Structure formats: structure tokens, C-alpha cells
PDB file of C-alpha atoms and ligand atoms in Angstrom:
ATOM      1  CA  MET A 377     110.437  96.000 122.625  1.00 96.00           C
ATOM      2  CA  LYS A 378     106.960  97.048 123.733  1.00 97.00           C
ATOM      3  CA  ILE A 379     106.696  99.467 126.664  1.00 98.00           C
ATOM      4  CA  ALA A 380     104.564  96.841 128.414  1.00 98.00           C
ATOM      5  CA  GLU A 381     107.493  94.431 128.200  1.00 98.00           C
ATOM      6  CA  ILE A 382     109.878  97.050 129.585  1.00 98.00           C
ATOM      7  CA  ALA A 383     107.520  97.611 132.516  1.00 98.00           C
ATOM      8  CA  CYS A 384     107.371  93.873 133.095  1.00 98.00           C
ATOM      9  CA  LEU A 385     111.166  93.369 132.968  1.00 98.00           C
ATOM     10  CA  LEU A 386     111.711  96.209 135.441  1.00 98.00           C
ATOM     11  CA  GLN A 387     108.763  95.150 137.615  1.00 98.00           C
ATOM     12  CA  ALA A 388     107.652  98.714 137.171  1.00 98.00           C
ATOM     13  CA  GLN A 389     104.491 100.432 138.186  1.00 98.00           C
ATOM     14  CA  ILE A 390     102.739 102.288 135.354  1.00 98.00           C
ATOM     15  CA  LEU A 391     102.050 105.835 136.589  1.00 98.00           C
ATOM     16  CA  CYS A 392     100.459 107.050 133.370  1.00 97.00           C
ATOM     17  CA  GLY A 393     100.214 106.236 129.673  1.00 96.00           C
ATOM     18  CA  GLN A 394      98.372 102.921 129.804  1.00 94.00           C
ATOM     19  CA  ASP A 395      97.395 103.301 126.156  1.00 93.00           C
ATOM     20  CA  ALA A 396     101.050 103.610 125.060  1.00 94.00           C
ATOM     21  CA  MET A 397     101.934 100.134 126.318  1.00 96.00           C
ATOM     22  CA  ASP A 398     101.940  98.615 122.820  1.00 96.00           C
ATOM     23  CA  MET A 399     104.415 101.165 121.507  1.00 96.00           C
ATOM     24  CA  GLU A 400     107.685  99.643 120.292  1.00 97.00           C
ATOM     25  CA  LEU A 401     111.044 101.082 121.382  1.00 97.00           C
ATOM     26  CA  GLU A 402     114.489  99.998 120.234  1.00 96.00           C
ATOM     27  CA  THR A 403     116.843 102.225 122.198  1.00 97.00           C
ATOM     28  CA  ALA A 404     117.298 103.671 125.679  1.00 98.00           C
ATOM     29  CA  PHE A 405     119.327 106.446 127.248  1.00 97.00           C
ATOM     30  CA  GLY A 406     120.099 106.773 130.946  1.00 97.00           C
ATOM     31  CA  SER A 407     121.128 110.086 132.508  1.00 96.00           C
ATOM     32  CA  ASP A 408     120.530 112.482 135.367  1.00 95.00           C
ATOM     33  CA  MET A 409     121.727 115.481 133.357  1.00 93.00           C
ATOM     34  CA  MET A 410     119.015 116.903 131.153  1.00 93.00           C
ATOM     35  CA  SER A 411     121.456 118.750 128.906  1.00 85.00           C
ATOM     36  CA  ASP A 412     123.220 115.462 128.221  1.00 91.00           C
ATOM     37  CA  VAL A 413     119.892 113.954 127.248  1.00 94.00           C
ATOM     38  CA  LEU A 414     119.288 116.917 124.930  1.00 92.00           C
ATOM     39  CA  ALA A 415     122.800 116.639 123.528  1.00 90.00           C
ATOM     40  CA  PHE A 416     123.002 112.906 122.989  1.00 92.00           C
ATOM     41  CA  SER A 417     119.714 111.043 123.147  1.00 93.00           C
ATOM     42  CA  THR A 418     118.204 109.845 119.912  1.00 90.00           C
ATOM     43  CA  GLU A 419     114.534 110.652 119.427  1.00 84.00           C
ATOM     44  CA  ARG A 420     111.962 108.103 120.508  1.00 86.00           C
ATOM     45  CA  SER A 421     114.377 106.451 122.945  1.00 94.00           C
ATOM     46  CA  LEU A 422     113.386 105.314 126.390  1.00 97.00           C
ATOM     47  CA  LEU A 423     114.694 107.670 129.092  1.00 98.00           C
ATOM     48  CA  LEU A 424     115.888 106.276 132.429  1.00 98.00           C
ATOM     49  CA  THR A 425     116.564 108.832 135.138  1.00 98.00           C
ATOM     50  CA  GLY A 426     117.016 109.277 138.852  1.00 96.00           C
ATOM     51  CA  LEU A 427     115.886 112.865 138.594  1.00 96.00           C
ATOM     52  CA  LEU A 428     112.456 114.029 139.725  1.00 95.00           C
ATOM     53  CA  ASN A 429     111.281 117.351 138.374  1.00 94.00           C
ATOM     54  CA  PRO A 430     109.003 118.688 135.623  1.00 95.00           C
ATOM     55  CA  GLN A 431     111.968 119.463 133.380  1.00 96.00           C
ATOM     56  CA  VAL A 432     112.483 115.736 132.882  1.00 97.00           C
ATOM     57  CA  VAL A 433     109.089 115.630 131.165  1.00 97.00           C
ATOM     58  CA  ARG A 434     109.786 118.794 129.151  1.00 97.00           C
ATOM     59  CA  THR A 435     113.148 117.441 128.032  1.00 96.00           C
ATOM     60  CA  ALA A 436     111.427 114.242 126.914  1.00 97.00           C
ATOM     61  CA  GLU A 437     108.816 116.293 125.082  1.00 96.00           C
ATOM     62  CA  MET A 438     111.483 118.209 123.117  1.00 95.00           C
ATOM     63  CA  LEU A 439     112.997 114.910 121.939  1.00 94.00           C
ATOM     64  CA  ASP A 440     109.749 113.052 121.240  1.00 93.00           C
ATOM     65  CA  ILE A 441     110.659 110.583 123.958  1.00 96.00           C
ATOM     66  CA  CYS A 442     107.472 108.686 124.721  1.00 95.00           C
ATOM     67  CA  CYS A 443     108.387 106.857 127.913  1.00 98.00           C
ATOM     68  CA  ILE A 444     110.347 107.757 131.064  1.00 98.00           C
ATOM     69  CA  VAL A 445     111.465 105.296 133.746  1.00 98.00           C
ATOM     70  CA  PHE A 446     111.970 106.715 137.245  1.00 98.00           C
ATOM     71  CA  LEU A 447     114.565 104.752 139.192  1.00 98.00           C
ATOM     72  CA  CYS A 448     115.216 103.713 142.791  1.00 97.00           C
ATOM     73  CA  GLY A 449     111.529 103.795 143.676  1.00 97.00           C
ATOM     74  CA  LYS A 450     111.556 107.596 143.748  1.00 97.00           C
ATOM     75  CA  THR A 451     107.982 108.613 143.037  1.00 97.00           C
ATOM     76  CA  PRO A 452     107.330 111.765 141.001  1.00 97.00           C
ATOM     77  CA  GLY A 453     104.832 114.311 142.314  1.00 96.00           C
ATOM     78  CA  GLU A 454     101.377 114.960 140.920  1.00 96.00           C
ATOM     79  CA  PHE A 455     102.449 117.937 138.797  1.00 95.00           C
ATOM     80  CA  ILE A 456     104.983 115.779 136.949  1.00 97.00           C
ATOM     81  CA  VAL A 457     102.468 113.013 136.282  1.00 98.00           C
ATOM     82  CA  GLU A 458      99.842 115.496 135.077  1.00 97.00           C
ATOM     83  CA  LEU A 459     102.326 117.166 132.755  1.00 97.00           C
ATOM     84  CA  ALA A 460     103.326 113.793 131.294  1.00 98.00           C
ATOM     85  CA  GLU A 461      99.686 112.861 130.786  1.00 97.00           C
ATOM     86  CA  GLU A 462      99.080 116.139 128.984  1.00 96.00           C
ATOM     87  CA  LYS A 463     102.085 115.507 126.707  1.00 95.00           C
ATOM     88  CA  GLY A 464     101.183 111.872 126.075  1.00 96.00           C
ATOM     89  CA  ILE A 465     104.327 110.520 127.726  1.00 97.00           C
ATOM     90  CA  ALA A 466     104.176 107.215 129.616  1.00 98.00           C
ATOM     91  CA  LEU A 467     105.756 107.125 133.092  1.00 98.00           C
ATOM     92  CA  LEU A 468     107.098 103.984 134.746  1.00 98.00           C
ATOM     93  CA  LEU A 469     108.389 103.629 138.293  1.00 98.00           C
ATOM     94  CA  THR A 470     110.881 100.893 139.208  1.00 98.00           C
ATOM     95  CA  LYS A 471     112.760  99.998 142.374  1.00 98.00           C
ATOM     96  CA  HIS A 472     115.863  99.186 140.324  1.00 98.00           C
ATOM     97  CA  GLY A 473     118.768 101.625 140.269  1.00 98.00           C
ATOM     98  CA  MET A 474     120.317 102.973 137.051  1.00 98.00           C
ATOM     99  CA  PHE A 475     122.888 100.189 136.775  1.00 98.00           C
ATOM    100  CA  SER A 476     120.588  97.234 137.088  1.00 98.00           C
ATOM    101  CA  ALA A 477     117.694  98.776 135.147  1.00 98.00           C
ATOM    102  CA  CYS A 478     119.991  99.495 132.191  1.00 98.00           C
ATOM    103  CA  GLY A 479     121.606  96.063 132.543  1.00 98.00           C
ATOM    104  CA  ILE A 480     118.293  94.243 132.424  1.00 98.00           C
ATOM    105  CA  LEU A 481     117.045  96.160 129.376  1.00 98.00           C
ATOM    106  CA  HIS A 482     120.353  95.836 127.541  1.00 98.00           C
ATOM    107  CA  ALA A 483     120.478  92.089 128.186  1.00 98.00           C
ATOM    108  CA  ASN A 484     116.985  91.841 126.737  1.00 98.00           C
ATOM    109  CA  GLY A 485     117.841  93.607 123.511  1.00 96.00           C
ATOM    110  CA  LEU A 486     117.402  97.366 123.936  1.00 97.00           C
ATOM    111  CA  LEU A 487     120.293  99.273 122.354  1.00 95.00           C
ATOM    112  CA  GLU A 488     122.186 102.409 123.393  1.00 94.00           C
ATOM    113  CA  GLY A 489     120.105 105.467 122.561  1.00 94.00           C
ATOM    114  CA  ALA A 490     122.957 107.948 122.448  1.00 92.00           C
ATOM    115  CA  ASN A 491     124.093 109.608 119.253  1.00 86.00           C
ATOM    116  CA  LEU A 492     127.818 109.399 119.855  1.00 80.00           C
ATOM    117  CA  GLU A 493     130.184 110.457 117.125  1.00 72.00           C
TER     118      GLU A 493
ATOM    119  CA  MET B1253     110.145 139.093 104.845  1.00 56.00           C
ATOM    120  CA  ASN B1254     107.055 137.050 104.037  1.00 69.00           C
ATOM    121  CA  GLU B1255     106.418 135.945 107.591  1.00 78.00           C
ATOM    122  CA  ILE B1256     104.247 132.918 108.185  1.00 87.00           C
ATOM    123  CA  LEU B1257     104.117 133.317 111.918  1.00 92.00           C
ATOM    124  CA  LYS B1258     105.397 135.605 114.674  1.00 95.00           C
ATOM    125  CA  LEU B1259     105.369 134.549 118.305  1.00 97.00           C
ATOM    126  CA  HIS B1260     106.268 136.376 121.491  1.00 98.00           C
ATOM    127  CA  TYR B1261     106.838 135.009 124.983  1.00 98.00           C
ATOM    128  CA  VAL B1262     107.656 136.465 128.378  1.00 98.00           C
ATOM    129  CA  VAL B1263     109.749 134.010 130.386  1.00 97.00           C
ATOM    130  CA  ASP B1264     109.338 134.075 134.172  1.00 96.00           C
ATOM    131  CA  GLY B1265     112.730 133.861 135.861  1.00 94.00           C
ATOM    132  CA  ASN B1266     111.319 132.714 139.167  1.00 91.00           C
ATOM    133  CA  ASN B1267     109.484 129.597 138.159  1.00 92.00           C
ATOM    134  CA  PHE B1268     111.683 126.625 137.357  1.00 92.00           C
ATOM    135  CA  SER B1269     108.700 124.287 137.055  1.00 91.00           C
ATOM    136  CA  LEU B1270     107.112 126.311 134.261  1.00 93.00           C
ATOM    137  CA  ALA B1271     110.350 126.897 132.348  1.00 95.00           C
ATOM    138  CA  GLY B1272     110.240 125.379 128.888  1.00 96.00           C
ATOM    139  CA  GLN B1273     106.619 126.335 128.252  1.00 96.00           C
ATOM    140  CA  ALA B1274     107.587 128.695 125.445  1.00 97.00           C
ATOM    141  CA  ALA B1275     109.635 126.021 123.675  1.00 98.00           C
ATOM    142  CA  SER B1276     106.782 123.594 124.152  1.00 97.00           C
ATOM    143  CA  ASP B1277     104.324 126.045 122.594  1.00 97.00           C
ATOM    144  CA  VAL B1278     106.607 126.741 119.632  1.00 98.00           C
ATOM    145  CA  LYS B1279     106.973 123.030 119.056  1.00 97.00           C
ATOM    146  CA  LYS B1280     103.195 122.655 118.956  1.00 96.00           C
ATOM    147  CA  MET B1281     102.812 125.590 116.535  1.00 96.00           C
ATOM    148  CA  LEU B1282     105.453 124.267 114.143  1.00 96.00           C
ATOM    149  CA  LYS B1283     103.746 120.884 114.165  1.00 95.00           C
ATOM    150  CA  THR B1284     100.479 122.559 113.256  1.00 95.00           C
ATOM    151  CA  LEU B1285     102.253 124.271 110.355  1.00 93.00           C
ATOM    152  CA  GLY B1286     103.324 120.832 109.152  1.00 93.00           C
ATOM    153  CA  MET B1287     107.016 121.587 109.373  1.00 94.00           C
ATOM    154  CA  ALA B1288     109.561 118.762 108.887  1.00 95.00           C
ATOM    155  CA  PRO B1289     110.223 116.753 112.090  1.00 93.00           C
ATOM    156  CA  ASP B1290     113.950 117.406 111.885  1.00 93.00           C
ATOM    157  CA  VAL B1291     113.408 121.184 111.826  1.00 96.00           C
ATOM    158  CA  ILE B1292     110.916 121.002 114.692  1.00 96.00           C
ATOM    159  CA  ARG B1293     113.349 118.960 116.724  1.00 94.00           C
ATOM    160  CA  ARG B1294     116.251 121.342 116.190  1.00 95.00           C
ATOM    161  CA  VAL B1295     114.162 124.427 116.964  1.00 97.00           C
ATOM    162  CA  SER B1296     112.680 122.800 120.079  1.00 97.00           C
ATOM    163  CA  ILE B1297     116.006 121.747 121.563  1.00 96.00           C
ATOM    164  CA  ALA B1298     117.798 125.015 120.776  1.00 97.00           C
ATOM    165  CA  MET B1299     114.968 127.111 122.150  1.00 98.00           C
ATOM    166  CA  TYR B1300     114.463 124.980 125.251  1.00 97.00           C
ATOM    167  CA  GLU B1301     118.169 125.264 126.127  1.00 97.00           C
ATOM    168  CA  GLY B1302     118.045 129.020 125.610  1.00 98.00           C
ATOM    169  CA  GLU B1303     114.885 129.349 127.672  1.00 98.00           C
ATOM    170  CA  MET B1304     116.388 127.291 130.505  1.00 97.00           C
ATOM    171  CA  ASN B1305     119.504 129.475 130.458  1.00 97.00           C
ATOM    172  CA  MET B1306     117.308 132.574 130.757  1.00 97.00           C
ATOM    173  CA  VAL B1307     115.611 131.137 133.814  1.00 96.00           C
ATOM    174  CA  ILE B1308     118.737 129.712 135.430  1.00 96.00           C
ATOM    175  CA  HIS B1309     121.296 132.400 134.665  1.00 97.00           C
ATOM    176  CA  ALA B1310     119.427 135.595 133.841  1.00 97.00           C
ATOM    177  CA  ASP B1311     116.203 135.855 135.849  1.00 95.00           C
ATOM    178  CA  GLY B1312     113.959 135.414 132.831  1.00 96.00           C
ATOM    179  CA  GLY B1313     113.489 137.492 129.710  1.00 97.00           C
ATOM    180  CA  GLU B1314     111.613 137.659 126.432  1.00 98.00           C
ATOM    181  CA  ILE B1315     111.619 135.457 123.370  1.00 98.00           C
ATOM    182  CA  ASP B1316     110.558 136.341 119.832  1.00 98.00           C
ATOM    183  CA  VAL B1317     110.148 133.684 117.182  1.00 98.00           C
ATOM    184  CA  ASP B1318     109.787 134.485 113.494  1.00 97.00           C
ATOM    185  CA  VAL B1319     108.844 131.774 111.071  1.00 96.00           C
ATOM    186  CA  THR B1320     109.495 132.577 107.413  1.00 94.00           C
ATOM    187  CA  PRO B1321     109.357 130.241 104.410  1.00 92.00           C
ATOM    188  CA  LYS B1322     113.123 129.806 104.699  1.00 94.00           C
ATOM    189  CA  ALA B1323     113.918 129.673 108.396  1.00 96.00           C
ATOM    190  CA  VAL B1324     112.841 129.833 112.009  1.00 97.00           C
ATOM    191  CA  VAL B1325     114.576 132.691 113.823  1.00 98.00           C
ATOM    192  CA  MET B1326     114.558 132.858 117.630  1.00 98.00           C
ATOM    193  CA  ARG B1327     115.635 135.946 119.551  1.00 98.00           C
ATOM    194  CA  LEU B1328     116.116 135.507 123.294  1.00 98.00           C
ATOM    195  CA  ALA B1329     116.720 138.724 125.187  1.00 98.00           C
ATOM    196  CA  ASP B1330     117.392 139.032 128.912  1.00 97.00           C
ATOM    197  CA  ARG B1331     118.481 141.682 131.394  1.00 96.00           C
ATOM    198  CA  GLY B1332     120.665 139.299 133.347  1.00 97.00           C
ATOM    199  CA  PRO B1333     124.296 139.684 134.384  1.00 97.00           C
ATOM    200  CA  GLY B1334     125.679 139.392 130.845  1.00 98.00           C
ATOM    201  CA  ILE B1335     128.475 137.149 129.635  1.00 97.00           C
ATOM    202  CA  ALA B1336     132.083 138.276 130.072  1.00 96.00           C
ATOM    203  CA  ASP B1337     133.864 135.741 127.862  1.00 97.00           C
ATOM    204  CA  ILE B1338     131.793 134.287 125.041  1.00 97.00           C
ATOM    205  CA  ASP B1339     134.461 131.791 123.868  1.00 97.00           C
ATOM    206  CA  LEU B1340     134.624 130.413 127.393  1.00 97.00           C
ATOM    207  CA  VAL B1341     130.883 129.841 127.829  1.00 97.00           C
ATOM    208  CA  MET B1342     130.721 128.129 124.416  1.00 97.00           C
ATOM    209  CA  GLN B1343     133.064 125.376 125.643  1.00 97.00           C
ATOM    210  CA  GLU B1344     131.452 122.031 126.370  1.00 95.00           C
ATOM    211  CA  GLY B1345     131.407 121.472 130.108  1.00 94.00           C
ATOM    212  CA  TYR B1346     131.821 125.099 131.177  1.00 97.00           C
ATOM    213  CA  SER B1347     129.153 126.036 133.699  1.00 97.00           C
ATOM    214  CA  THR B1348     128.663 128.443 136.564  1.00 97.00           C
ATOM    215  CA  ALA B1349     125.379 126.834 137.605  1.00 95.00           C
ATOM    216  CA  PRO B1350     125.103 126.572 141.403  1.00 94.00           C
ATOM    217  CA  ASP B1351     124.646 123.262 143.236  1.00 94.00           C
ATOM    218  CA  ASP B1352     120.884 123.631 143.639  1.00 93.00           C
ATOM    219  CA  ILE B1353     120.562 123.881 139.847  1.00 93.00           C
ATOM    220  CA  ARG B1354     122.859 120.884 139.337  1.00 93.00           C
ATOM    221  CA  ALA B1355     120.645 118.879 141.633  1.00 93.00           C
ATOM    222  CA  LEU B1356     117.839 119.585 139.159  1.00 93.00           C
ATOM    223  CA  GLY B1357     119.757 118.040 136.256  1.00 94.00           C
ATOM    224  CA  PHE B1358     121.186 121.197 134.711  1.00 95.00           C
ATOM    225  CA  GLY B1359     124.666 122.680 134.748  1.00 94.00           C
ATOM    226  CA  ALA B1360     126.443 120.174 132.518  1.00 93.00           C
ATOM    227  CA  GLY B1361     127.725 123.079 130.455  1.00 95.00           C
ATOM    228  CA  MET B1362     126.130 121.576 127.355  1.00 94.00           C
ATOM    229  CA  GLY B1363     123.340 124.074 126.681  1.00 96.00           C
ATOM    230  CA  LEU B1364     125.137 126.649 124.543  1.00 97.00           C
ATOM    231  CA  PRO B1365     127.118 123.983 122.632  1.00 95.00           C
ATOM    232  CA  ASN B1366     123.770 122.274 121.956  1.00 94.00           C
ATOM    233  CA  MET B1367     122.249 125.531 120.749  1.00 97.00           C
ATOM    234  CA  LYS B1368     125.155 125.931 118.346  1.00 97.00           C
ATOM    235  CA  LYS B1369     124.950 122.330 117.196  1.00 94.00           C
ATOM    236  CA  TYR B1370     121.217 122.384 116.471  1.00 95.00           C
ATOM    237  CA  SER B1371     121.026 125.815 114.821  1.00 97.00           C
ATOM    238  CA  ASN B1372     122.478 126.967 111.507  1.00 97.00           C
ATOM    239  CA  ASP B1373     123.565 130.239 113.050  1.00 98.00           C
ATOM    240  CA  LEU B1374     124.014 131.408 116.638  1.00 98.00           C
ATOM    241  CA  LYS B1375     124.856 134.968 117.580  1.00 98.00           C
ATOM    242  CA  ILE B1376     125.501 136.150 121.138  1.00 98.00           C
ATOM    243  CA  GLU B1377     125.435 139.838 121.983  1.00 98.00           C
ATOM    244  CA  SER B1378     126.126 140.600 125.606  1.00 98.00           C
ATOM    245  CA  GLN B1379     127.052 143.461 127.870  1.00 97.00           C
ATOM    246  CA  LEU B1380     128.043 142.948 131.472  1.00 97.00           C
ATOM    247  CA  GLY B1381     125.439 144.301 133.862  1.00 96.00           C
ATOM    248  CA  ILE B1382     123.001 145.002 131.024  1.00 97.00           C
ATOM    249  CA  GLY B1383     122.009 141.688 129.527  1.00 97.00           C
ATOM    250  CA  THR B1384     122.338 139.159 126.776  1.00 98.00           C
ATOM    251  CA  THR B1385     120.590 138.684 123.454  1.00 98.00           C
ATOM    252  CA  ILE B1386     120.970 135.390 121.663  1.00 98.00           C
ATOM    253  CA  THR B1387     119.766 135.007 118.099  1.00 98.00           C
ATOM    254  CA  MET B1388     119.466 131.564 116.553  1.00 98.00           C
ATOM    255  CA  ARG B1389     118.411 130.614 113.058  1.00 98.00           C
ATOM    256  CA  VAL B1390     117.316 127.180 111.982  1.00 98.00           C
ATOM    257  CA  ASP B1391     117.026 126.817 108.204  1.00 97.00           C
ATOM    258  CA  ILE B1392     114.048 124.960 106.917  1.00 94.00           C
ATOM    259  CA  ASN B1393     115.668 123.386 103.882  1.00 81.00           C
ATOM    260  CA  SER B1394     119.097 122.375 105.087  1.00 55.00           C
ATOM    261  CA  ARG B1395     120.519 120.307 107.880  1.00 49.00           C
ATOM    262  CA  GLY B1396     122.508 121.968 110.670  1.00 44.00           C
TER     263      GLY B1396
HETATM  264  N1  LIG C2738     121.550 134.198 129.368  1.00 81.72           N
HETATM  265  C1  LIG C2738     122.691 134.105 130.065  1.00 81.72           C
HETATM  266  N2  LIG C2738     123.106 135.137 130.849  1.00 81.72           N
HETATM  267  C2  LIG C2738     124.261 135.077 131.539  1.00 81.72           C
HETATM  268  N3  LIG C2738     125.076 134.005 131.532  1.00 81.72           N
HETATM  269  C3  LIG C2738     124.729 132.951 130.781  1.00 81.72           C
HETATM  270  C4  LIG C2738     123.522 132.941 130.008  1.00 81.72           C
HETATM  271  N4  LIG C2738     123.455 131.754 129.353  1.00 81.72           N
HETATM  272  C5  LIG C2738     124.541 131.062 129.697  1.00 81.72           C
HETATM  273  N5  LIG C2738     125.330 131.771 130.556  1.00 81.72           N
HETATM  274  C6  LIG C2738     126.620 131.351 131.133  1.00 81.72           C
HETATM  275  O1  LIG C2738     127.206 130.393 130.265  1.00 81.72           O
HETATM  276  C7  LIG C2738     127.459 129.185 130.977  1.00 81.72           C
HETATM  277  C8  LIG C2738     127.305 128.011 130.025  1.00 81.72           C
HETATM  278  O2  LIG C2738     125.949 127.895 129.586  1.00 81.72           O
HETATM  279  P1  LIG C2738     125.424 126.481 129.099  1.00 81.72           P
HETATM  280  O3  LIG C2738     123.993 126.586 128.741  1.00 81.72           O
HETATM  281  O4  LIG C2738     126.350 125.966 128.028  1.00 81.72           O
HETATM  282  O5  LIG C2738     125.635 125.553 130.356  1.00 81.72           O
HETATM  283  P2  LIG C2738     124.773 125.528 131.729  1.00 81.72           P
HETATM  284  O6  LIG C2738     123.504 126.265 131.549  1.00 81.72           O
HETATM  285  O7  LIG C2738     125.650 125.991 132.824  1.00 81.72           O
HETATM  286  O8  LIG C2738     124.492 123.974 131.891  1.00 81.72           O
HETATM  287  P3  LIG C2738     123.474 123.093 131.010  1.00 81.72           P
HETATM  288  O9  LIG C2738     123.023 123.944 129.873  1.00 81.72           O
HETATM  289  O10 LIG C2738     124.270 121.920 130.566  1.00 81.72           O
HETATM  290  O11 LIG C2738     122.369 122.739 131.922  1.00 81.72           O
HETATM  291  C9  LIG C2738     126.482 129.194 132.121  1.00 81.72           C
HETATM  292  O12 LIG C2738     126.889 128.370 133.204  1.00 81.72           O
HETATM  293  C10 LIG C2738     126.491 130.689 132.499  1.00 81.72           C
HETATM  294  O13 LIG C2738     127.633 131.004 133.242  1.00 81.72           O
HETATM  295 MG1  LIG C2739     122.282 125.860 129.891  1.00 81.72          MG
END
């Protein structure tokens, strides 16, 4: 699914990464614990989180995650957006909470992005 | 030892926002060297977790990274409180992180288990009241 389509399904605002909108993603991982993301997320997944701090972007960077969705309409500060821009990571902002955002994307074909043994 | 690259970082223990910069820089350097994506990924995650632990639990420290033709070796040394029971801290889910750190998305007790999982070798040397040195090796030609 293209990032543009994800943004559309979640009625999300694109905070940065306009030029990544054609990128195709197949999986997503939702979590507010960065160590869980580092432990379980597959690379190149979409990351959905309710957390707002620069370490969300750094965690994404370590995993080659190219798009982060911020939930519940919580808007990240300038430093976070600048860091994401610098790392080439697209940021989306949706009013949906974790449950409905994941539900919508799952119903539309995105798969679980966790490496679970 | 036929070193390709040696890197050194000082990690500021008082700046949560900047934490992870060293891991980010190492990732960039390994990419420039054309290293395999799987190796880069394992080094990045292991080092980022170690760097975050330094900031969260030990008030910062210093990191040395040696890249040889065979492996990437990371040495993370701090002068924090030390670790009393190494078997205990290696357990998934064990964490002493305070609430303000949990609110930032850390403190799942997954960092050290991750570091073990993504490296080929992890060694912890620690003395209470003196500090902790963690050495991790990621082999270039084998999977961890
Ligand atoms: N450098 C260190 N100095 C002193 N204690 C440490 C150090 N690193 C880890 N610890 C101790 O080991 C515990 C477990 O570390 P670990 O990285 O596995 O989990 P965490 O940092 O608490 O949470 P997470 O990594 O999931 O965000 C920590 O809560 C802390 O008590
Ligand atoms: Mg940790």
C-alpha cells in the first residue's frame, strides 16, 4: 500500500516526507514502547505510535522505518519534524486512536509488522 | 588487527533528545563502507539500546567502535551505579526505569535482551559504584 493511500485512509495530515508518498509498505507495527519496536518490528514497516519524542524518530531510523503515524491528533514538536526530515522519514498525523487506526489499515490489507517467533 | 575504522563518542547523560546520535552516526559510517544491511541493522539496534541505557541508567559515558574485516566491536563504558545482578537485568521485562522514562517509551526491560539477540557476543563487566562496561561484537559474515 502506498504511503499516500495510508494517509488517505487515516485522513491524516502529512507533516513531512511529501516525496515518499509513492513508497509501498506491506506491514505495520503499533506500539508506545520503543524497545518493543526495536525488539519486534520488521524493517520497513509502518510505525503507529501515541508517543511524541525524538527517540521515536531515532528508533525508526535504526530499523529503516520510512513512515511514522502519530495518533490521537497529538502533534509532534518542530525538533521531531526536523529530525525526521533530516533522516528522510515521512510523518503523518491522524485523529484516530491506536485501535481504530490499526483496524482501518488491517482491514485494507496491511499485515502485522512484528517478527514474532 | 587490520582495522578498517575506529570511532569514538562521548555520550551526554543529560540530554535525552540527543541520545542515539552515536548509533545514528555509526549506522551512516557502516553504510558508507558498503556493509551488508543485516549487519548494519544489528549493529545499529544493539548500539542504540546500549547508548539509551547509558543515558537513562548511567548518566552518559563513552563508546568505542572498532570495525575490522571480520566484525564490528562496540565498547560502551560508563561511570554509573553499576549492575548488581547481571542475570537479573538480562531477563526480558526487568527494568528499574522510573515513571518519567516510561512515559518516554522506554523501560520495557527489553534493551539488554535485544543487545544479546542482535550481537554475536555480549559481555558485561560491572562494579557497583564504579561503573559498567559492555562489549558487543557483531560478526560480519555470520548471522546472530
Ligand atoms: N549501563 C547501565 N548501568 C546501570 N544499570 C543498567 C545499565 N544498563 C541497564 N541497567 C539496568 O538493567 C535494567 C534492564 O536494562 P534494559 O535495557 O534491558 O531495560 P530498560 O532500559 O529498563 O528498558 P528498555 O531497554 O526496554 O527501554 C535497567 O532497568 C537498569 O536497572
Ligand atoms: Mg534499556
